[in-house]
Short mmCIF file of C-alpha atoms in Angstrom, two decimals:
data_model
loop_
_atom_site.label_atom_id
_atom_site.label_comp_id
_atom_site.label_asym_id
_atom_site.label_seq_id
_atom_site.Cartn_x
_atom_site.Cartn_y
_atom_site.Cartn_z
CA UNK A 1 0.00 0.00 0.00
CA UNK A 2 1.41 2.92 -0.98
CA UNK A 3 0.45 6.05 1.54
CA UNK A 4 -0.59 9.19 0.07
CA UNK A 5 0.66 11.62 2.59
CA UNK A 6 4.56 11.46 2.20
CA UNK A 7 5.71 9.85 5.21
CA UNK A 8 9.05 11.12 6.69
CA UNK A 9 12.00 11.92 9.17
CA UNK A 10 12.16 15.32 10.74
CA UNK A 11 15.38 14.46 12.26
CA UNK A 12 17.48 11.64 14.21
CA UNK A 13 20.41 12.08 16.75
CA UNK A 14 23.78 10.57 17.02
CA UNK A 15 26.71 11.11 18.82
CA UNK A 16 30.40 12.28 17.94
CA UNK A 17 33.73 13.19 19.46
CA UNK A 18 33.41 16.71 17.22
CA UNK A 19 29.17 17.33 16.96
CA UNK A 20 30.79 20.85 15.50
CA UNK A 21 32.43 19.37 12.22
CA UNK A 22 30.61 16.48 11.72
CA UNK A 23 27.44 18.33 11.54
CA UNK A 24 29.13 20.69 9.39
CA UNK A 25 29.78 18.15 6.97
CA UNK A 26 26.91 16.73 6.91
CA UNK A 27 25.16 19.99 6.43
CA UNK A 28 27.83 20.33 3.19
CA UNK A 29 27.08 17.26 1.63
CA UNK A 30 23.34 18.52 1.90
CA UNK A 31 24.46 22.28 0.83
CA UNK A 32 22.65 23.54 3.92
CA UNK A 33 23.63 24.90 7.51
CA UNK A 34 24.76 23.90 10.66
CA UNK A 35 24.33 25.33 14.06
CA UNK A 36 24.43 25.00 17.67
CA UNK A 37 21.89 23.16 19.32
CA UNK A 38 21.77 23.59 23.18
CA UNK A 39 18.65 22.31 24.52
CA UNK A 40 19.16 19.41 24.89
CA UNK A 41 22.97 19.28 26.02
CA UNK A 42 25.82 21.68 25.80
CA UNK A 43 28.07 21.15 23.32
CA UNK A 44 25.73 19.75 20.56
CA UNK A 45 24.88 21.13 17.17
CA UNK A 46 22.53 20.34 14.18
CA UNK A 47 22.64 20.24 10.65
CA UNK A 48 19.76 21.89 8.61
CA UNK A 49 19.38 20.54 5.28
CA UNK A 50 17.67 23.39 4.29
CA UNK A 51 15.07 21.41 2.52
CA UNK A 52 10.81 22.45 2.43
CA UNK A 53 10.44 19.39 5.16
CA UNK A 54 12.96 20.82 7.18
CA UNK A 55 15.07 18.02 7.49
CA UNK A 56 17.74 17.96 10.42
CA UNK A 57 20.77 15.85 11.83
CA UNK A 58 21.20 16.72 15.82
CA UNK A 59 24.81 15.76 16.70
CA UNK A 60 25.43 15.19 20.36
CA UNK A 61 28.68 15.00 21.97
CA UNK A 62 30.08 11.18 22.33
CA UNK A 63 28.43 9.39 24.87
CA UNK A 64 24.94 11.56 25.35
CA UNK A 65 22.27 9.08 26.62
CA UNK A 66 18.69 11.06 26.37
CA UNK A 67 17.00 11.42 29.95
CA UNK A 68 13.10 11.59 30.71
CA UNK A 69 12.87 14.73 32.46
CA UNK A 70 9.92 15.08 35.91
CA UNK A 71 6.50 15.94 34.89
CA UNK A 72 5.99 18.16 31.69
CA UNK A 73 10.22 19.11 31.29
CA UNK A 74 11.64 18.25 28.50
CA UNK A 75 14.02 14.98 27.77
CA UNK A 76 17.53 16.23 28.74
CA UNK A 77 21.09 14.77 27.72
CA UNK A 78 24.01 13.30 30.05
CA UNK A 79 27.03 11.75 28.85
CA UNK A 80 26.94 8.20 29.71
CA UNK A 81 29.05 5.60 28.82
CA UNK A 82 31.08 6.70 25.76
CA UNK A 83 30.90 4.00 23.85
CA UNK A 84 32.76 4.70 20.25
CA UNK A 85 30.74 2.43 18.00
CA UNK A 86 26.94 2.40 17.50
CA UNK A 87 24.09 0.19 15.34
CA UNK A 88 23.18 4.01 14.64
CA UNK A 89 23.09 5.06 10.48
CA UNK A 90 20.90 7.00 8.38
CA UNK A 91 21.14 7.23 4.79
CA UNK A 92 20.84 10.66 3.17
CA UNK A 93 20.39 11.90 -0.17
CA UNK A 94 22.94 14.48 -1.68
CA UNK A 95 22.95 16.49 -4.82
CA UNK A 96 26.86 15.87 -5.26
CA UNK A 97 28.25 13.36 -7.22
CA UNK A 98 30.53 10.37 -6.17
CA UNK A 99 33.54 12.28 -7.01
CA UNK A 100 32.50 15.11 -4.68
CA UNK A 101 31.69 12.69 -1.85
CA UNK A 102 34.72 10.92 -1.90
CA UNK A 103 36.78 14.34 -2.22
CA UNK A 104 35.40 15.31 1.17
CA UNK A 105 35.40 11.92 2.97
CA UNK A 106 39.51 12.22 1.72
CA UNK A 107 39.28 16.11 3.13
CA UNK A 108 38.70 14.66 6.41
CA UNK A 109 40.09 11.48 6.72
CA UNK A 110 37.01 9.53 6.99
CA UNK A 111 36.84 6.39 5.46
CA UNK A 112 34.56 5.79 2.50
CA UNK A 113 33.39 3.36 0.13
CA UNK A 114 30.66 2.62 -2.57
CA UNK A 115 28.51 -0.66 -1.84
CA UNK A 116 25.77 -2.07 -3.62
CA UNK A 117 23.13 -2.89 -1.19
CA UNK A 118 21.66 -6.38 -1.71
CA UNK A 119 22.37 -6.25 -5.13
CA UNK A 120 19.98 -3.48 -5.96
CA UNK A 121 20.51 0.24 -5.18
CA UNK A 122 24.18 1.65 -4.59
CA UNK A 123 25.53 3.66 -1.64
CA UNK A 124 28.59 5.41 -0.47
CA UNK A 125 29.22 4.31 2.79
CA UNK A 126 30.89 7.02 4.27
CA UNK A 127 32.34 6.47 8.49
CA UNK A 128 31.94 9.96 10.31
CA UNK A 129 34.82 10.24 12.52
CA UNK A 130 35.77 6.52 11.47
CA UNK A 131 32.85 5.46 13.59
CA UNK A 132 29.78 5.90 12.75
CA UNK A 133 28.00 5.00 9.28
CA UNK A 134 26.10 7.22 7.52
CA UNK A 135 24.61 5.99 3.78
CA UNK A 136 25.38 8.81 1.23
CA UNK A 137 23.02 8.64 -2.12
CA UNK A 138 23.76 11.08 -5.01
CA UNK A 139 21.04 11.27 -7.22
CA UNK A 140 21.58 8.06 -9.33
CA UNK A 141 21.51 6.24 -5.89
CA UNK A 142 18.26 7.71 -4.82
CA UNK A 143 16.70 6.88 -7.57
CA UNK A 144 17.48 3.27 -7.70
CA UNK A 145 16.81 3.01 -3.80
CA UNK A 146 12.94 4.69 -4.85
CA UNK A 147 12.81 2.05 -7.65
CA UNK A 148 13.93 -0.56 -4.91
CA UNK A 149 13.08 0.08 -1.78
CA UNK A 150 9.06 -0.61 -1.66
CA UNK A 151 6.93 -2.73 0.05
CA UNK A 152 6.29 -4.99 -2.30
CA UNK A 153 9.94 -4.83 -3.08
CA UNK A 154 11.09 -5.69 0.02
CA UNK A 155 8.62 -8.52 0.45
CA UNK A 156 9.39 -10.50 -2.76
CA UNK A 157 13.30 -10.07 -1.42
CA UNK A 158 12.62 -11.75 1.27
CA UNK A 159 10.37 -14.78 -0.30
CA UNK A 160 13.14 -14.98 -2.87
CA UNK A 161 16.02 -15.28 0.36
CA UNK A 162 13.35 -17.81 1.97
CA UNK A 163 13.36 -19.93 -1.36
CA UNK A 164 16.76 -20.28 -1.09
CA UNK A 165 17.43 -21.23 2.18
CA UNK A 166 14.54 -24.17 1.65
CA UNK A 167 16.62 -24.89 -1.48
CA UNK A 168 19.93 -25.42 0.04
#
């Protein structure tokens, strides 16, 4: 089923030893802005993508666990336990080309690589920091992830993975 209000991200969180220059780069692959973001602990910033949804990255500094604040206060951060490496990754679209990507992952040391997911819709996997993944799609990635990534997509993948594990 295919919904017909476009269903979205605002934003996600994750955590870095820098929240200042990785959400700058983030916010350059997008060619939008970044900026402090206090509320929610000192020290983190956010990068605006600058796009009509208003899409955003908050970057925390390394180790930020979110807290349930008392009664109707807000969720606050603390740093907890500072753990380097993280199931955490988004992928993110990105006007720039492969060339451009990789000329900033080399910029700032990052490691990088392209990877065809599952055989059917390409990504640069790019390591903020070295440890944490974020999925980079240029515009010939998106639209093979679109053309991919559906329901009904995803469903006759796994049927397909399912008939060959009974086959084997």
């Amino acid at each position: 089923m295919i919904r017909k209000d476009p269903a979205m991200l605002f934003h996600l969180s994750i955590d870095a030893d820098d929240p200042q220059h990785v959400a700058e780069v983030i916010a350059e692959l997008w060619g939008g802005t970044a900026t402090p973001f206090p509320p929610v602990i000192a020290g983190s910033w956010v990068a605006f993508a600058g796009d009509d949804r208003n899409t955003t990255v908050e970057v925390y500094p390394r180790g930020t666990e979110l807290v349930a604040a008392e009664g109707d206060a807000d969720a606050f951060g603390e740093i907890g336990a500072n753990g380097r490496k993280s199931s955490t990754h988004f992928a993110m679209a990105t006007d720039m080309n492969v060339g451009q990507v990789l000329a900033i992952a080399a910029r700032e040391g990052w490691p990088v690589k392209y990877c065809k997911r599952g055989g059917a819709f390409g990504v640069l996997e790019l390591w903020l920091e070295g440890t944490r993944m974020v999925e980079i799609l240029t515009p010939e990635m998106q639209a093979e992830y679109r053309a991919t990534m559906t329901v009904a997509g995803w469903q006759a993948m796994l049927a397909a993975m399912a008939g060959q594990a009974l086959a084997q």
